[in-house]
Coordinates of C-alpha atoms and ligand atoms in Angstrom, one line a residue:
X1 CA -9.4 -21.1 -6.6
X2 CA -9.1 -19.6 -10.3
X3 CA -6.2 -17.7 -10.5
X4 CA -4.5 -18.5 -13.7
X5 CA -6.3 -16.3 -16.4
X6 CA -4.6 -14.0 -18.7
X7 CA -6.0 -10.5 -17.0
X8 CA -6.0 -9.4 -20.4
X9 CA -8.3 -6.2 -20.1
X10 CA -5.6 -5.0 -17.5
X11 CA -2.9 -4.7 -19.9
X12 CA 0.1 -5.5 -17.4
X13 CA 3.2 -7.3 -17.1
X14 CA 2.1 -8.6 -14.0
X15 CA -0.6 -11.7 -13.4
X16 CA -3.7 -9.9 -12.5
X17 CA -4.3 -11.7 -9.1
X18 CA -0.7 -10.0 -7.7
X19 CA -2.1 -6.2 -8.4
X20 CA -2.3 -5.0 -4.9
X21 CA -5.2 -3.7 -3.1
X22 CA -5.1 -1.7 0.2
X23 CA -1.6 -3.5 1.2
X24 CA -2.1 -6.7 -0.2
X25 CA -2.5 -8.6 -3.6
X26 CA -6.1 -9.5 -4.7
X27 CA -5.0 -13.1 -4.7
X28 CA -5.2 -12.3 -1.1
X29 CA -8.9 -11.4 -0.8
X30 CA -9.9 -14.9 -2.0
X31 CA -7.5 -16.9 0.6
X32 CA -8.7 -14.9 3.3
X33 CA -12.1 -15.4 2.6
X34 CA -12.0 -19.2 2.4
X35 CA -9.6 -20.1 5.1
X36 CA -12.6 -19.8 7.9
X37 CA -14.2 -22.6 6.0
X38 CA -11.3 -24.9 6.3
X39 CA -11.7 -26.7 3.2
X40 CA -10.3 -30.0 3.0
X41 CA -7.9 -29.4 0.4
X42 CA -7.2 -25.9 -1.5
X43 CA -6.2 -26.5 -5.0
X44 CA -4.9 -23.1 -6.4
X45 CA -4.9 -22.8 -10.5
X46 CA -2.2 -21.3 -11.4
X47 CA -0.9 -20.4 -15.4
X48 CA -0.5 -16.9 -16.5
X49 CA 3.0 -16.3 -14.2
X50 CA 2.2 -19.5 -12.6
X51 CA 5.4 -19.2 -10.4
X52 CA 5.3 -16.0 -8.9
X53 CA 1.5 -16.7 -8.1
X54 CA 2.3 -19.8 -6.6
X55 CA 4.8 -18.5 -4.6
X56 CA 2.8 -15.3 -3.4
X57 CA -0.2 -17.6 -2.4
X58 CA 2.5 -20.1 -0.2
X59 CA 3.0 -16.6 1.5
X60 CA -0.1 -15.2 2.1
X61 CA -2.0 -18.0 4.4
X62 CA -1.2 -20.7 6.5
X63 CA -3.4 -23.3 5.2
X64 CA -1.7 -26.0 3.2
X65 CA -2.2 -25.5 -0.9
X66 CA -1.9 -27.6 -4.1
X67 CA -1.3 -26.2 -7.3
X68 CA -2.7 -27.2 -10.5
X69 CA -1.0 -26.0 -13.7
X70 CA -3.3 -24.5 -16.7
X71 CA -1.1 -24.0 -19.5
X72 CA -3.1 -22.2 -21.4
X73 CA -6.1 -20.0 -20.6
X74 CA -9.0 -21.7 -22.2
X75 CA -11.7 -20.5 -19.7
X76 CA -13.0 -21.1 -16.4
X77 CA -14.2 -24.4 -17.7
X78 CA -10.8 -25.6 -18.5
X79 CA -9.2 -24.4 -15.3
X80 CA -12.2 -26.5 -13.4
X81 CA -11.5 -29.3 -15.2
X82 CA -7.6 -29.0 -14.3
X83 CA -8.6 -28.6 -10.1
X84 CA -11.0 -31.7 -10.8
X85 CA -7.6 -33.7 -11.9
X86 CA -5.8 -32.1 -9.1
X87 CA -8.4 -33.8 -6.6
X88 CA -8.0 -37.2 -8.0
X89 CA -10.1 -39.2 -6.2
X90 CA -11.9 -36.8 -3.6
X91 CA -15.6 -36.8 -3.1
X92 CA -17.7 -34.5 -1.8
X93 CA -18.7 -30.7 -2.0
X94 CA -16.1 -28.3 -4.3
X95 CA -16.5 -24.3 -3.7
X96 CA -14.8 -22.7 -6.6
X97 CA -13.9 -19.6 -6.0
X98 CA -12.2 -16.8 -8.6
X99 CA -9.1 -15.0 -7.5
X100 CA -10.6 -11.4 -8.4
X101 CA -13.4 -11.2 -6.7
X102 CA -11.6 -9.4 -3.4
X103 CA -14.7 -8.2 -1.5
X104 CA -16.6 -11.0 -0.8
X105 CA -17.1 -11.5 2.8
X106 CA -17.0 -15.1 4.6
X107 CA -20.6 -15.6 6.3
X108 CA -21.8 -15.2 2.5
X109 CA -19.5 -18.2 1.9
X110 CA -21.0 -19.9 4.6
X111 CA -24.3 -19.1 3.6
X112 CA -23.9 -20.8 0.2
X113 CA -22.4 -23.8 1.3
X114 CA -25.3 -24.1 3.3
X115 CA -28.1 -23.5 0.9
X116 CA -26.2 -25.9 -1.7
X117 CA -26.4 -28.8 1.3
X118 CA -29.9 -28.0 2.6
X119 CA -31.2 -28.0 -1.3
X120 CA -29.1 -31.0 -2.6
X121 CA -28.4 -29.3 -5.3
X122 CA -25.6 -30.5 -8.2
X123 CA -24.6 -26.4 -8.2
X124 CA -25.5 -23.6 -6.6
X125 CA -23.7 -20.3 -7.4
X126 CA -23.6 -17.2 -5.8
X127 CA -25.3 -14.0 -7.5
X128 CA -26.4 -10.7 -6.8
X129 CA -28.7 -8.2 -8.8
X130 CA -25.9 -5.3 -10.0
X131 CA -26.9 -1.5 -10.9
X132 CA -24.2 -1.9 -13.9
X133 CA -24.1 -5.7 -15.1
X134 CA -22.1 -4.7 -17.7
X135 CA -19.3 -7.3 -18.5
X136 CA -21.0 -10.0 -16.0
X137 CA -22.6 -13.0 -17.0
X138 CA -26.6 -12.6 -16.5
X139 CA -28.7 -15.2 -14.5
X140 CA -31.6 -16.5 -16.9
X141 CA -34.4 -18.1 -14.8
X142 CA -37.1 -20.2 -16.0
X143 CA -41.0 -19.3 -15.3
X144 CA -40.7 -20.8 -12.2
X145 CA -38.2 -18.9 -11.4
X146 CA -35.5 -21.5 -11.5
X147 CA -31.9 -20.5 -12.9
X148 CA -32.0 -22.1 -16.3
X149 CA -28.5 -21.0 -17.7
X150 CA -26.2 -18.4 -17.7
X151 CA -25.4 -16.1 -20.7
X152 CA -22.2 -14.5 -21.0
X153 CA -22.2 -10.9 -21.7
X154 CA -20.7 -11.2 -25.3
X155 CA -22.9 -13.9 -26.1
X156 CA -26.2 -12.4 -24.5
X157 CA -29.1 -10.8 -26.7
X158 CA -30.3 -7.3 -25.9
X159 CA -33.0 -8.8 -23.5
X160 CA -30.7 -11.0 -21.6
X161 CA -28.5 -7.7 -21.3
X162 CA -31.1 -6.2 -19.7
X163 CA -31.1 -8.6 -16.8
X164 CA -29.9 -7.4 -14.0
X165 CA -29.0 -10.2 -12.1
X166 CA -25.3 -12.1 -12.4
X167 CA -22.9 -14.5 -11.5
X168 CA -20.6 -13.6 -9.4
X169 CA -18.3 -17.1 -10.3
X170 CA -18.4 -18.2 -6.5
X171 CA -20.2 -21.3 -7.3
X172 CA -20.2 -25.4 -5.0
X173 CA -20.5 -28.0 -7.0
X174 CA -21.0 -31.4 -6.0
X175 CA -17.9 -33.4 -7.1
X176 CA -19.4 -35.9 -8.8
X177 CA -22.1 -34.2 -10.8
X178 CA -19.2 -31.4 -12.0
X179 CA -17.1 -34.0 -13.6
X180 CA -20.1 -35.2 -15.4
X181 CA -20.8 -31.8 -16.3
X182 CA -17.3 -31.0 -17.6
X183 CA -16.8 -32.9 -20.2
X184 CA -19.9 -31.7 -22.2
X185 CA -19.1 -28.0 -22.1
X186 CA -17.5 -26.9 -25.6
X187 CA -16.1 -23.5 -26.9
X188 CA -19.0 -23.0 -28.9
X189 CA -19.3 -18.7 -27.9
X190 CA -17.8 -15.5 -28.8
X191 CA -14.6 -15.8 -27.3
X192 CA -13.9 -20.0 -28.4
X193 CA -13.3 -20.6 -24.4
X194 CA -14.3 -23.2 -22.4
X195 CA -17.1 -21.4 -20.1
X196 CA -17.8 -23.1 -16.3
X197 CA -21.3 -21.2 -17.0
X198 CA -22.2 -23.7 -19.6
X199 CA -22.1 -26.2 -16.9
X200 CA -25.7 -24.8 -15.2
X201 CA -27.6 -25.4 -18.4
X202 CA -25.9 -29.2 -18.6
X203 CA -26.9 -30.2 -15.4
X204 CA -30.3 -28.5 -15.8
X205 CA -31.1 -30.9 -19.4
X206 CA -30.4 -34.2 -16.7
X207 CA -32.7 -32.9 -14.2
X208 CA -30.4 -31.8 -11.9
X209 CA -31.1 -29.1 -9.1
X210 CA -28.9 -25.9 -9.7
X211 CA -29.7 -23.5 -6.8
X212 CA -28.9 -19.5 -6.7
X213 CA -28.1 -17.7 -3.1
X214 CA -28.1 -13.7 -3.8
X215 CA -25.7 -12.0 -2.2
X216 CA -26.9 -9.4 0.1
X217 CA -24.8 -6.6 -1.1
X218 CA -24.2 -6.1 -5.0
X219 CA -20.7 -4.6 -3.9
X220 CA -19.5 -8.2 -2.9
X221 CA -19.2 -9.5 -5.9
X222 CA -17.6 -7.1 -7.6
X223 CA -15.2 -8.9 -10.0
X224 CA -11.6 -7.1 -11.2
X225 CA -11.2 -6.8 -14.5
X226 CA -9.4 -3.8 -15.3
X227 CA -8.0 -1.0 -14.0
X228 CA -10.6 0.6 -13.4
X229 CA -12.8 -2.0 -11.1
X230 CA -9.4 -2.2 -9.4
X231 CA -9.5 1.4 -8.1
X232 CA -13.6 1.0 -7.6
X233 CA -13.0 -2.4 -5.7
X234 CA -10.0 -0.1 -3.6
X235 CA -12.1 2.6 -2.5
X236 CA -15.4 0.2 -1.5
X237 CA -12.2 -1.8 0.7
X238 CA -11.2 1.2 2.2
X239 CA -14.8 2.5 3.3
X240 CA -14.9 -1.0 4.7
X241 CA -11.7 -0.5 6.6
X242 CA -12.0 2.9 8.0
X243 CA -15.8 1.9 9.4
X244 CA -14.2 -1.0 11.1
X245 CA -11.8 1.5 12.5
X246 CA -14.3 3.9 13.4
X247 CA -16.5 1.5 15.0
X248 CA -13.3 0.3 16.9
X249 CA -13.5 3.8 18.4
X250 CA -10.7 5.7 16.0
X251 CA -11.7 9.2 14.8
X252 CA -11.0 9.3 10.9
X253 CA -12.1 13.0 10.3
X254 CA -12.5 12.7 6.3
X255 CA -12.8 8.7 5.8
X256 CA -12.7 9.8 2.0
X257 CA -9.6 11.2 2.2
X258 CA -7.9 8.5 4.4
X259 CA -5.9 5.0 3.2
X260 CA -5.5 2.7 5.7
X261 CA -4.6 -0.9 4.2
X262 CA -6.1 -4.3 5.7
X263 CA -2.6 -5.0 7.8
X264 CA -2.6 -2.0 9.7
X265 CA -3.4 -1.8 13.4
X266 CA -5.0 1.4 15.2
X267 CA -5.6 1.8 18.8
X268 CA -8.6 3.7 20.6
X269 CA -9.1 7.6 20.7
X270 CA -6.5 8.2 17.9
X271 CA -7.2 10.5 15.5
X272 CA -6.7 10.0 11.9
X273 CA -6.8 13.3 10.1
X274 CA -7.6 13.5 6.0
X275 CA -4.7 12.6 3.5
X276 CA -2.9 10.1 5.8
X277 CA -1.8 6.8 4.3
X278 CA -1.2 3.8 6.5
X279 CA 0.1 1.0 4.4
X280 CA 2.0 -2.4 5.9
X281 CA 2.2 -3.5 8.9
X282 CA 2.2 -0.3 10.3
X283 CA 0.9 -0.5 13.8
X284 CA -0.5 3.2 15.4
X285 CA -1.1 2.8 19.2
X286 CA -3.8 4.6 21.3
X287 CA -4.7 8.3 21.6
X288 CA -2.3 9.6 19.2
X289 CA -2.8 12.4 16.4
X290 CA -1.6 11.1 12.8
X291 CA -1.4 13.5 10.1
X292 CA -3.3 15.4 7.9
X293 CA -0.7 14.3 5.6
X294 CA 1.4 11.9 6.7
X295 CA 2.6 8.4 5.0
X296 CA 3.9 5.6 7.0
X297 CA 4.8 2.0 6.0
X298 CA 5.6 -0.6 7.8
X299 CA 6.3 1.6 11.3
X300 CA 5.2 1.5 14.7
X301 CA 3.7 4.9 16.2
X302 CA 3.3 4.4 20.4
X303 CA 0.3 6.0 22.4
X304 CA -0.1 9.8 22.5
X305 CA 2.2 10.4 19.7
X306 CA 1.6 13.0 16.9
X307 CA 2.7 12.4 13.3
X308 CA 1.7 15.7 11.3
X309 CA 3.1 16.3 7.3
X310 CA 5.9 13.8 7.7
X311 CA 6.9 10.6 5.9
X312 CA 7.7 7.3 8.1
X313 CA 9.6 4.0 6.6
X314 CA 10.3 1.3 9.0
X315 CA 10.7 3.8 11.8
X316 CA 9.7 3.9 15.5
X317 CA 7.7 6.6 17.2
X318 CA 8.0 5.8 21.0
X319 CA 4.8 7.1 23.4
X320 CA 4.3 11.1 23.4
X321 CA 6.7 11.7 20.7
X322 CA 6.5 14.1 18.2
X323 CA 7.1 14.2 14.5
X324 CA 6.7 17.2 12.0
X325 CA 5.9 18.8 10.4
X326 CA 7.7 17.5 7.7
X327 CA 9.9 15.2 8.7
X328 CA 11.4 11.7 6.7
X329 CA 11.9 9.1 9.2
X330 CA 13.9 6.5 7.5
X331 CA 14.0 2.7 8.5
X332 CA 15.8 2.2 11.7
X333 CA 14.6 5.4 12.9
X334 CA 13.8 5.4 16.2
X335 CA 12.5 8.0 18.3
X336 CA 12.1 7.2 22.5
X337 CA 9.1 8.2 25.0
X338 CA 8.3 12.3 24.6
X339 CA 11.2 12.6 21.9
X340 CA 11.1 14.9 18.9
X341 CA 11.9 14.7 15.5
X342 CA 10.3 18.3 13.8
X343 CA 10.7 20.5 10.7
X344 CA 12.7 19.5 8.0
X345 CA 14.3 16.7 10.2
X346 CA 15.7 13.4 8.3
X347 CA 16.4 10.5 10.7
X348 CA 17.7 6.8 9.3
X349 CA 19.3 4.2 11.5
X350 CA 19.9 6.1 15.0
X351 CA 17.7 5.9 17.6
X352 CA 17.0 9.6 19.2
X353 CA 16.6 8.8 23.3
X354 CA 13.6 9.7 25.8
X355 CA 13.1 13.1 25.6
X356 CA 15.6 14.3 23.2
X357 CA 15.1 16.7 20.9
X358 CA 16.2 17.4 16.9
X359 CA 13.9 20.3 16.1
X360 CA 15.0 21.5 12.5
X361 CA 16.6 21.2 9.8
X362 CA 18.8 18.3 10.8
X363 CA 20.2 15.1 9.1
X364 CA 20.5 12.5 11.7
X365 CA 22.3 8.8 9.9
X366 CA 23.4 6.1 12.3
X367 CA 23.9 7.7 15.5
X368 CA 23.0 7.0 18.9
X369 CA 21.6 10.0 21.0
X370 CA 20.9 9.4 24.2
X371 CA 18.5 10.9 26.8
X372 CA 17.6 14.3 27.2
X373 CA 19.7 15.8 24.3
X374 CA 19.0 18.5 22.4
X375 CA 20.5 18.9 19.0
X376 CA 21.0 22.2 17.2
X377 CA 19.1 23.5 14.1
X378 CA 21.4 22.9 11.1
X379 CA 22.9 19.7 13.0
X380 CA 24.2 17.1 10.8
X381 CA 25.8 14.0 10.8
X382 CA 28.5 13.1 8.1
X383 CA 27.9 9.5 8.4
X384 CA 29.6 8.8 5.0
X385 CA 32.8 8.9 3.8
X386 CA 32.1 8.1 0.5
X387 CA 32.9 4.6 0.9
X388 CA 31.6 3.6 4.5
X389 CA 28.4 4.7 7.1
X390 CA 30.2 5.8 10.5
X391 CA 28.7 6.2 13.6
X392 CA 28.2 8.7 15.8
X393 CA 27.4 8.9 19.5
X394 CA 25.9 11.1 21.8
X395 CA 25.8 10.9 25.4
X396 CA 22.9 11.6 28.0
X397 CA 22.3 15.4 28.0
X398 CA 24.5 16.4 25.8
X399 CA 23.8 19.8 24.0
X400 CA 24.7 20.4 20.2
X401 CA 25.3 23.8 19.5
X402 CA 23.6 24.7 15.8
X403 CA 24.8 24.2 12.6
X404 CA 27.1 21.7 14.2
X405 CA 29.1 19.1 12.0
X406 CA 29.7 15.6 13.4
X407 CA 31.8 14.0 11.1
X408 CA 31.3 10.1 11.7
X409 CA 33.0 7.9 13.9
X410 CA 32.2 10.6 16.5
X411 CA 31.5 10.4 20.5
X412 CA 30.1 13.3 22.0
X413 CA 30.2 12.6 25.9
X414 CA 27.0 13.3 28.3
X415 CA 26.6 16.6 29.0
X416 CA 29.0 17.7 26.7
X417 CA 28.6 20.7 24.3
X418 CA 29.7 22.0 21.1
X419 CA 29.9 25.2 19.6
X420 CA 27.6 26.1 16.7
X421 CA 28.9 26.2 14.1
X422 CA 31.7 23.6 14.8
X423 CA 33.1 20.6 12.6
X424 CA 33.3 18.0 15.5
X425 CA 36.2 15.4 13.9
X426 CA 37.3 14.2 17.0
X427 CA 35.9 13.0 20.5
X428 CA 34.6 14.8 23.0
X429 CA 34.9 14.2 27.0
X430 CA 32.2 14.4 28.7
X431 CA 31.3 17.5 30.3
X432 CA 33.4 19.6 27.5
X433 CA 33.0 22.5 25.2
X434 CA 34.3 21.9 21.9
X435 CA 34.6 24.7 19.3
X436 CA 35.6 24.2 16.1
X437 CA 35.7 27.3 14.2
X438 CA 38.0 29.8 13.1
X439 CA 38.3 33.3 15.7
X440 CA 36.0 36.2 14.9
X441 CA 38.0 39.2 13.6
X442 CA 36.1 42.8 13.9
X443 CA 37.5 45.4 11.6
X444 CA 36.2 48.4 12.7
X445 CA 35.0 50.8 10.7
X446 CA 35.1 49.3 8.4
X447 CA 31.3 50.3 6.9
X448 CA 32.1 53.2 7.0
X449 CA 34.7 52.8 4.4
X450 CA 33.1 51.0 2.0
X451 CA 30.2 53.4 1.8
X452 CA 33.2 56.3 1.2
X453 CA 35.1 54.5 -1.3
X454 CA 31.2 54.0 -3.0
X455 CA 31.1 57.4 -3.0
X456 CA 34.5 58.4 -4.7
X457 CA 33.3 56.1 -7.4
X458 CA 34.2 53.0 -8.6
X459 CA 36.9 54.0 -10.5
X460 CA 39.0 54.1 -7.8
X461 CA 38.6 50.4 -7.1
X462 CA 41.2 48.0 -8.6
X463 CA 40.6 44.2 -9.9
X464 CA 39.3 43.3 -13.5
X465 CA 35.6 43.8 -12.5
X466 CA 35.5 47.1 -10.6
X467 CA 37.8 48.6 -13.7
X468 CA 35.2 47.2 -16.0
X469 CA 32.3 48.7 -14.8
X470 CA 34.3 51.8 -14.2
X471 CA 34.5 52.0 -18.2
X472 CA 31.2 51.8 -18.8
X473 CA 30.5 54.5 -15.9
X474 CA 32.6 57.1 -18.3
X475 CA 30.5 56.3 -21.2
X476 CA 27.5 56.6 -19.3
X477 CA 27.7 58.3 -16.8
X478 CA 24.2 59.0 -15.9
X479 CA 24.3 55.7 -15.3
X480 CA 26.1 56.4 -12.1
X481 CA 23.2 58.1 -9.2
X482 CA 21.2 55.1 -10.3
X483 CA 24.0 52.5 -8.8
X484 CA 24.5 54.2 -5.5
X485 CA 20.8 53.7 -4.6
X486 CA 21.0 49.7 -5.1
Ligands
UD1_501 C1 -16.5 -14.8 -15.1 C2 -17.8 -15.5 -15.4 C3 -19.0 -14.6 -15.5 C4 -19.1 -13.8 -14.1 C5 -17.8 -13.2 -13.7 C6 -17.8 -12.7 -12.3 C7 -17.3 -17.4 -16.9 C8 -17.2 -17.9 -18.3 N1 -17.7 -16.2 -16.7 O1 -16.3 -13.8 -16.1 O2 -20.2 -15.3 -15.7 O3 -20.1 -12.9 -14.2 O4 -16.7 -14.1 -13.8 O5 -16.7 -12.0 -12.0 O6 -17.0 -18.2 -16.0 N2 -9.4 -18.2 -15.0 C9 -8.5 -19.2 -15.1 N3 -8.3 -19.8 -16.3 C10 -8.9 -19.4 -17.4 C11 -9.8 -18.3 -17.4 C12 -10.0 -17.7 -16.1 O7 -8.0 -19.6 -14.0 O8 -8.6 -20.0 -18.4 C13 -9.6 -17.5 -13.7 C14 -9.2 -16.0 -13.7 O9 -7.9 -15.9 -13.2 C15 -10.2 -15.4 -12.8 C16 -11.4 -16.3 -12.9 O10 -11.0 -17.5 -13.5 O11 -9.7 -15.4 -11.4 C17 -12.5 -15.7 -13.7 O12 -12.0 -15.4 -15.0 P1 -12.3 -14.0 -15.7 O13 -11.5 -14.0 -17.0 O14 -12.1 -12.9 -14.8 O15 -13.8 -14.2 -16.0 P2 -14.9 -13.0 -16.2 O16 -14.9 -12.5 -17.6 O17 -14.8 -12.1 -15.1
MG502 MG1 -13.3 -11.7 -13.6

């Protein structure tokens, strides 16, 4: 596998094969793709960040991999020639395959390596006729229709530009005849690199049998090179998802409009409304309604539960709950069968019991609330003291009056209530009322006497801004009818 080039056309920090693609890096796409043929060995050629990639590849299958080091980046001849030291002494069939080629599907894979068996050939690469072959290297075939040699783009004339059929760099060599090949190909093109294309037009001069399989679909091959065939390669990926989805018997309502990434599970009769994004290993069960509009990553969504305009991280949505609109479930959220997390909710680190409710405007961080509660409007937790997260508890059936403050390490017992409006600092006993606010005092009258004292004028009024405006009022006073009707 090529993986060490520069990625210079997409002008990032980052290696090239790490840029990520519906959930995972493309690096990924390539791995996947050749595990089912169970190579062997897998030789990965690493060099441009050649310790990250390494490490993300030792991650992202279970296959056992070698790493070959290409110091520097003098083509996809070079980097051959560094796998071909790698293998030593091994003999047989080699299926190179380049790290940015992410849609390429494995029966095509099998395909080749059949073709290149049944034919005998010394090489047979993998092509496909492109509407845009801009960028690719173009398939030259002979009058009898044989591939003759392969032209890079920046070394191609105006009629090999025209040809519409390229190299997609998936190639099998036989081991042998590559090595041979190898050390003939110089740097004698536009961009002084060692091309692995030469190697068609070598092996052609000793009479050797280079064979071409076409891929069935153009889109397959499509190679990332920039930014640009990143996001076209992304939105080809997705269609693929979502029809595997659909055909899996999920309703996606506007596949356009919906990101689902290759990790994420999705269970029959759900229904997948536009501008959802479903990114991890974020796993949605059966018969439940997810968005429009609603991001989760990484969380676990039961059967018959509705997500609608809300955000999910690491949280847990148990069967028949409900979330939204707009709520932020936080990681460690966890809501139990038929609970509710709904407007302007923010859970993080509490699990909300079966059936309990937090319908708006609440801050829940690190509490426990058990069954059947239901939880004020305005409710918060003061987890934080500025220093430390404290934890708050709530037993079975408790009810939390609105607006209530539980100031963390707080135990509200089952069945318990609290006033709204109270700042709950200390336990309580189950069964209780606790009210924490200061009495209501009703002046009467006392309307009445404001709308009097208006009425004298505000002259008579004492304190540095009422004798203000009164000075004004004497300046101006037809200033005055105008302030009694605000
Ligand atoms: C290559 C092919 C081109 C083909 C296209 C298909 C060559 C000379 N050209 O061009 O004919 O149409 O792929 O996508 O082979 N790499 C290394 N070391 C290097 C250079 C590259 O490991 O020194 C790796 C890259 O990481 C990449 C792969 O080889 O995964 C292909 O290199 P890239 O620079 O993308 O080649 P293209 O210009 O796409
Ligand atoms: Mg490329």
């Amino acid at each position: 596998m090529l993986a060490a080039g520069e990625g210079k056309r997409f002008r990032s920090a980052r290696p090239k094969v790490l840029h990520e693609l519906c959930g995972k890096p493309l690096l990924a796409y390539a791995l996947e793709a050749a595990a089912p043929l169970r190579a062997e060995r897998t030789v990965v050629i690493v060099g441009r960040g050649a310790d990250d990639v390494a490490e993300a590849a030792g991650g992202l299958t279970r296959r056992p991999l070698e790493f070959a080091l290409q110091a520097r980046q003098l083509g996809t001849a070079d980097a051959a020639r560094m796998a071909g030291e790698a293998l030593g002494r091994f003999d047989g069939d080699v299926l190179i395959i380049p790290a940015d080629v992410p849609l390429l599907e494995v029966p095509t894979l099998r395909r080749l390596v059949a073709r290149h068996r049944r034919a005998r050939a010394a090489a047979t690469v993998l092509t496909a006729v492109v509407a845009d072959p801009t960028g690719y290297g173009r398939i030259v075939r002979d009058a009898a229709g044989l591939v003759s040699r392969i032209v890079e783009h920046g070394d191609a004339t105006p009629a090999e530009r025209a040809i519409p059929e390229v190299n997609s760099s998936v190639w099998v060599f036989d081991r042998a005849a590559l090595r041979a090949a190898l050390t003939k190909v110089g740097r004698g093109n536009r961009q002084r690199e060692f091309y692995l294309t030469d190697v068609v037009e070598i092996l052609r001069d000793k009479g050797e049998t280079v064979e071409a399989l076409a891929a069935a679909e153009a889109t397959e091959i499509l190679g990332v090179n920039s930014r640009s065939q990143l996001a076209r390669a992304g939105a080809l990926l997705r269609a693929r998802i979502n029809e595997r989805w659909m055909a899996a018997g999920v309703t996606i309502v506007h596949p356009a409009l919906t990101y689902i990434d290759a990790g994420v599970r999705i269970g029959r009769d759900t229904v997948v409304h536009p501008l959802t994004f479903l990114s991890g290993a974020t796993r949605i069960g059966s018969g439940c309604e997810i968005g429009p509009a609603a991001r989760l990553r990484d969380s676990v969504v039961a059967g018959g539960a509705r997500v609608v305009f809300s955000v999910l991280d690491r949280a847990r949505v148990g069967p028949g709950a409900n979330v939204g609109p707009y709520a932020y479930l936080r990681p460690g959220a966890r809501l139990d069968r038929g609970a509710k997390a709904g407007t302007f909710v923010e859970i993080k680190g509490s699990t909300v019991g079966r059936g309990s409710k937090v319908p708006h405007l609440s801050y829940v961080g690190d509490a426990l609330i058990g069954p059947g509660v239901n939880v004020g409007a305005g409710t918060i937790t003061c987890n934080y003291d500025g220093e430390r997260k404290h934890r708050t508890v709530v037993g079975a059936g408790a009810f939390i009056g609105s607006d209530t403050m539980l100031v963390a390490p707080v135990k509200v017992g089952r069945g318990a209530y609290t006033g709204a409006g109270s700042a709950i600092t200390r336990d309580v006993p189950a069964g209780a009322l606790a009210v924490e606010r200061a009495e209501q005092r009703n002046v009467r009258g006392w309307a009445a006497r404001r709308a009097a004292k208006a009425q004298t004028g505000p002259g008579q009024g004492s304190g540095p801004r009422a004798s203000n405006k009164s000075a004004r009022g004497r300046t101006g006073g037809a200033r005055r009818p105008a302030k009694k009707s605000t």
